[in-house]
XYZ file of C-alpha atoms in Angstrom:
317
model
C 0.000 0.000 0.000
C 2.751 2.453 0.943
C 4.573 1.539 -2.236
C 1.397 2.272 -4.236
C 0.947 5.660 -2.581
C 4.624 6.538 -3.116
C 4.294 5.515 -6.745
C 1.198 7.709 -7.184
C 2.918 10.636 -5.476
C 5.907 10.265 -7.773
C 3.625 10.155 -10.782
C 1.821 13.360 -9.736
C 5.098 15.179 -9.092
C 6.293 14.074 -12.515
C 3.147 15.376 -14.222
C 3.287 18.654 -12.300
C 6.905 19.148 -13.368
C 5.950 18.294 -16.928
C 3.113 20.865 -16.922
C 5.428 23.506 -15.505
C 8.000 22.754 -18.129
C 5.351 22.846 -20.844
C 4.097 26.190 -19.603
C 7.622 27.564 -19.583
C 8.184 26.190 -23.070
C 5.060 27.892 -24.484
C 5.975 31.159 -22.776
C 9.495 30.956 -24.146
C 8.175 30.079 -27.593
C 5.987 33.199 -27.628
C 8.966 35.289 -26.537
C 11.182 33.836 -29.243
C 8.468 34.417 -31.860
C 8.220 38.079 -30.814
C 12.008 38.442 -30.950
C 12.095 36.900 -34.414
C 9.376 39.246 -35.677
C 11.323 42.235 -34.343
C 14.481 40.922 -35.969
C 12.752 40.487 -39.329
C 11.329 44.033 -39.174
C 14.725 45.533 -38.329
C 16.397 43.549 -41.099
C 13.801 44.652 -43.658
C 13.958 48.300 -42.607
C 17.754 48.672 -42.481
C 18.981 46.110 -45.010
C 21.740 44.927 -42.674
C 22.486 41.226 -42.074
C 20.499 39.097 -39.639
C 23.634 38.567 -37.559
C 24.249 42.301 -37.134
C 20.565 43.024 -36.461
C 20.454 40.261 -33.841
C 23.606 41.628 -32.225
C 22.107 45.127 -32.122
C 18.837 43.957 -30.551
C 20.692 41.947 -27.931
C 22.933 44.907 -27.151
C 19.958 47.211 -26.502
C 17.528 44.698 -24.969
C 15.230 44.640 -28.022
C 14.961 48.439 -28.260
C 14.525 48.656 -32.035
C 15.158 52.414 -32.262
C 18.463 52.270 -30.421
C 19.440 49.150 -32.348
C 18.791 50.880 -35.683
C 20.814 53.951 -34.700
C 23.710 51.765 -33.603
C 23.591 49.762 -36.842
C 23.828 52.938 -38.937
C 26.735 54.208 -36.860
C 28.606 50.926 -37.185
C 27.931 50.761 -40.926
C 29.289 54.275 -41.390
C 32.373 53.464 -39.338
C 33.036 50.200 -41.155
C 32.296 51.795 -44.534
C 34.724 54.641 -43.945
C 37.428 52.192 -42.807
C 36.902 50.093 -45.929
C 36.827 53.172 -48.167
C 40.128 54.402 -46.728
C 41.782 51.042 -47.451
C 40.510 50.993 -51.053
C 41.484 54.554 -51.967
C 43.697 54.744 -55.035
C 42.273 51.684 -56.788
C 41.134 52.464 -60.346
C 37.428 53.062 -60.988
C 36.955 52.577 -64.723
C 33.479 50.995 -64.668
C 30.158 52.262 -63.338
C 26.867 53.664 -64.523
C 25.217 56.739 -65.923
C 21.827 57.364 -64.323
C 19.140 59.374 -66.134
C 16.133 60.709 -64.235
C 13.397 62.759 -65.885
C 10.280 64.267 -64.325
C 8.248 66.547 -66.568
C 10.334 69.462 -67.799
C 13.291 68.632 -65.563
C 15.944 66.002 -66.258
C 19.260 65.056 -64.663
C 22.131 62.726 -65.452
C 24.744 61.488 -62.996
C 27.831 59.327 -63.355
C 29.144 57.116 -60.554
C 32.191 54.903 -61.076
C 33.326 51.605 -59.545
C 36.013 49.022 -60.253
C 34.068 46.267 -62.053
C 30.991 45.853 -64.211
C 29.827 43.137 -61.792
C 29.369 45.715 -59.007
C 27.781 48.184 -61.448
C 24.971 45.652 -61.876
C 24.429 45.291 -58.132
C 21.175 46.783 -56.806
C 23.001 48.523 -53.932
C 25.234 50.352 -56.405
C 22.190 51.283 -58.488
C 20.533 52.659 -55.350
C 23.586 54.887 -54.832
C 23.277 56.227 -58.392
C 19.547 56.742 -57.870
C 20.107 58.712 -54.661
C 22.658 60.919 -56.404
C 20.154 61.599 -59.213
C 17.298 62.361 -56.805
C 19.467 64.758 -54.779
C 20.595 66.520 -57.967
C 16.985 66.815 -59.138
C 15.954 68.328 -55.804
C 18.824 70.801 -55.807
C 18.323 72.049 -59.351
C 14.599 72.576 -58.715
C 15.314 74.533 -55.552
C 17.315 77.040 -57.600
C 14.342 78.002 -59.788
C 14.506 78.854 -63.486
C 13.927 81.769 -65.852
C 10.571 81.989 -67.593
C 10.159 81.209 -71.306
C 13.641 79.706 -71.498
C 15.729 76.802 -70.324
C 18.598 76.387 -67.889
C 21.447 73.891 -67.772
C 24.043 73.201 -65.130
C 26.862 70.849 -64.177
C 27.993 69.668 -60.757
C 31.384 68.151 -59.916
C 31.561 65.080 -57.724
C 32.742 67.049 -54.687
C 29.521 69.083 -54.658
C 27.311 66.031 -55.121
C 28.884 64.373 -52.083
C 27.807 67.285 -49.876
C 24.117 66.837 -50.731
C 21.894 65.176 -48.148
C 19.406 62.348 -48.385
C 16.753 62.150 -45.660
C 19.320 61.204 -43.007
C 22.866 61.159 -44.410
C 25.132 63.065 -46.769
C 25.881 61.329 -50.050
C 29.480 61.174 -48.848
C 28.387 58.867 -46.014
C 26.117 56.872 -48.339
C 29.045 56.392 -50.736
C 31.309 55.190 -47.899
C 28.658 52.746 -46.659
C 28.141 51.364 -50.183
C 31.902 50.867 -50.533
C 31.862 49.021 -47.212
C 29.029 46.731 -48.332
C 30.312 45.936 -51.844
C 34.071 46.008 -51.210
C 35.107 48.118 -54.198
C 36.460 51.629 -54.535
C 33.892 54.070 -55.957
C 33.864 57.607 -57.295
C 31.059 60.152 -57.488
C 32.099 61.670 -60.797
C 29.646 64.328 -62.025
C 26.066 65.393 -62.640
C 24.209 67.556 -65.161
C 20.696 68.965 -65.111
C 18.334 70.654 -67.551
C 15.096 72.549 -66.853
C 12.825 73.955 -69.545
C 9.754 76.133 -69.727
C 6.403 74.664 -70.770
C 6.817 75.514 -74.479
C 9.869 73.213 -74.728
C 10.583 69.538 -74.194
C 13.573 67.398 -73.277
C 14.482 64.423 -75.434
C 16.425 61.676 -73.648
C 18.148 58.436 -74.499
C 20.078 55.781 -72.574
C 22.342 53.332 -74.417
C 23.288 49.972 -72.933
C 20.388 50.312 -70.520
C 20.133 47.936 -67.553
C 16.877 46.668 -66.131
C 16.473 48.539 -62.832
C 15.038 46.527 -59.950
C 14.567 49.264 -57.363
C 11.762 49.695 -54.820
C 11.311 53.369 -55.653
C 8.915 54.439 -58.392
C 11.325 57.126 -59.608
C 11.566 57.146 -63.412
C 15.302 56.418 -63.597
C 17.257 54.445 -66.164
C 20.847 53.172 -66.072
C 23.400 52.544 -68.785
C 26.827 53.381 -70.151
C 25.852 56.337 -72.390
C 23.158 58.928 -71.813
C 21.952 62.126 -73.454
C 19.512 64.990 -72.932
C 18.369 67.189 -75.834
C 16.617 70.532 -75.298
C 14.010 71.137 -78.019
C 11.387 73.743 -78.912
C 8.359 73.350 -81.146
C 8.370 75.773 -84.070
C 5.098 74.528 -85.529
C 2.175 74.157 -83.115
C 0.213 72.264 -85.773
C 2.848 69.536 -86.065
C 1.549 66.038 -85.338
C 4.986 64.546 -84.653
C 5.367 62.333 -81.601
C 7.741 64.482 -79.533
C 8.627 61.622 -77.160
C 9.815 59.417 -80.013
C 11.428 62.352 -81.800
C 13.284 63.319 -78.622
C 14.477 59.733 -78.174
C 15.791 59.658 -81.757
C 17.656 62.925 -81.302
C 19.141 61.620 -78.060
C 20.219 58.458 -79.880
C 21.958 60.608 -82.486
C 23.820 62.581 -79.805
C 25.059 59.366 -78.175
C 26.069 57.749 -81.470
C 27.556 60.725 -83.330
C 29.010 62.661 -80.375
C 28.533 66.240 -81.705
C 30.503 69.024 -80.033
C 28.028 71.861 -80.667
C 24.503 72.427 -81.979
C 25.412 74.657 -84.924
C 22.808 76.313 -87.147
C 20.401 75.180 -89.812
C 22.464 77.053 -92.425
C 25.679 75.122 -91.739
C 26.994 73.083 -94.661
C 27.875 69.530 -93.759
C 31.476 68.353 -93.777
C 30.419 64.720 -93.889
C 31.685 62.183 -91.392
C 34.102 64.698 -89.865
C 31.271 67.121 -88.981
C 30.983 67.945 -85.266
C 28.060 70.428 -85.414
C 24.913 68.481 -84.631
C 22.520 70.100 -87.134
C 25.008 69.645 -89.981
C 25.817 66.009 -89.174
C 24.274 63.175 -91.213
C 21.315 62.021 -89.112
C 22.203 58.692 -87.476
C 18.901 57.015 -88.394
C 18.586 58.585 -91.900
C 22.140 59.334 -93.150
C 20.862 60.780 -96.430
C 19.609 63.797 -94.431
C 21.384 66.131 -92.059
C 19.836 66.521 -88.597
C 18.649 69.999 -89.607
C 16.974 68.669 -92.750
C 15.361 65.849 -90.771
C 13.899 68.293 -88.231
C 12.391 70.843 -90.633
C 9.187 68.956 -91.535
C 8.678 68.023 -87.866
C 8.542 71.654 -86.755
C 11.161 71.211 -84.005
C 14.290 73.194 -83.160
C 17.244 71.838 -81.149
C 18.655 74.374 -78.689
C 21.162 72.398 -76.623
C 22.229 68.933 -75.511
C 24.211 67.063 -72.849
C 26.052 63.791 -73.443
C 27.585 61.466 -70.817
C 29.815 58.493 -71.558
C 30.721 56.386 -68.553
C 34.458 56.423 -67.934
C 35.320 59.195 -70.389
C 37.951 61.768 -69.515
C 36.552 65.108 -68.375
C 38.055 68.426 -67.363
C 37.599 67.341 -63.732
C 38.322 63.635 -64.095
C 39.093 63.191 -60.399
C 35.431 63.588 -59.466
C 34.309 63.306 -55.862
C 36.622 61.033 -53.900
C 36.341 60.252 -50.201
């Protein structure tokens, strides 16, 4: 009898312990699930690795705000250290980014060491941020009425611009830290026109952009902007397609000036745009091609990734 009672008592103690353990397990499971959800949110918001996000949350007892701040600080520090080590390595690859919104358009060039990195989404995000900052700055300067304005920015000036939280100089350093290549913010150009004009644009060697932002940006190795004015309001020409064709000509034929409609062509050696044989219809000069379309070319900008410029050093860290 005593053995039976002792056996029953042991059984009850065993069950009680089991229930306690089960309760602790469920409680711990809920806690771990909450921690994992917080980790996933922090990872998605910042883009940093799970390991670093986990380390940050542990360091600040799951305070997501403090963890995020710390992650940014560490990324900047590590990026700057990496950038310092990589200084001096050649940056002959990269991308031209072209962003156009209405009657405003910008082009930027950012260089890196290899074409492999140029195709990385993080590098493309850097180019996009440079373009968006340039667009914002040129709009803040205003423009003259019934005309157009054009400007150029060296890399050093671009690096001083700010995104929502950081300067582009810090963003560049952090991108270098993430991708492990030296990079150079080379240059930017912008064009703004009044409502009676339009901007033709073209990007050669375009890459498919896979960015979360809805900004109308394209990437490639050659880009052009062409400032045009309608001379015939009754013209039925498709100005978007016409502008693209003119931009294609600027990229392919590399004119040095616009010239005038009266210029006589010097054939393949011609450098004045309106006197050059039109790339898509070589039997006509650009000026002759434009006449029936009722469009006048006023100016253009051409970027070729990696080309020598007057300020070829660009914006280095």
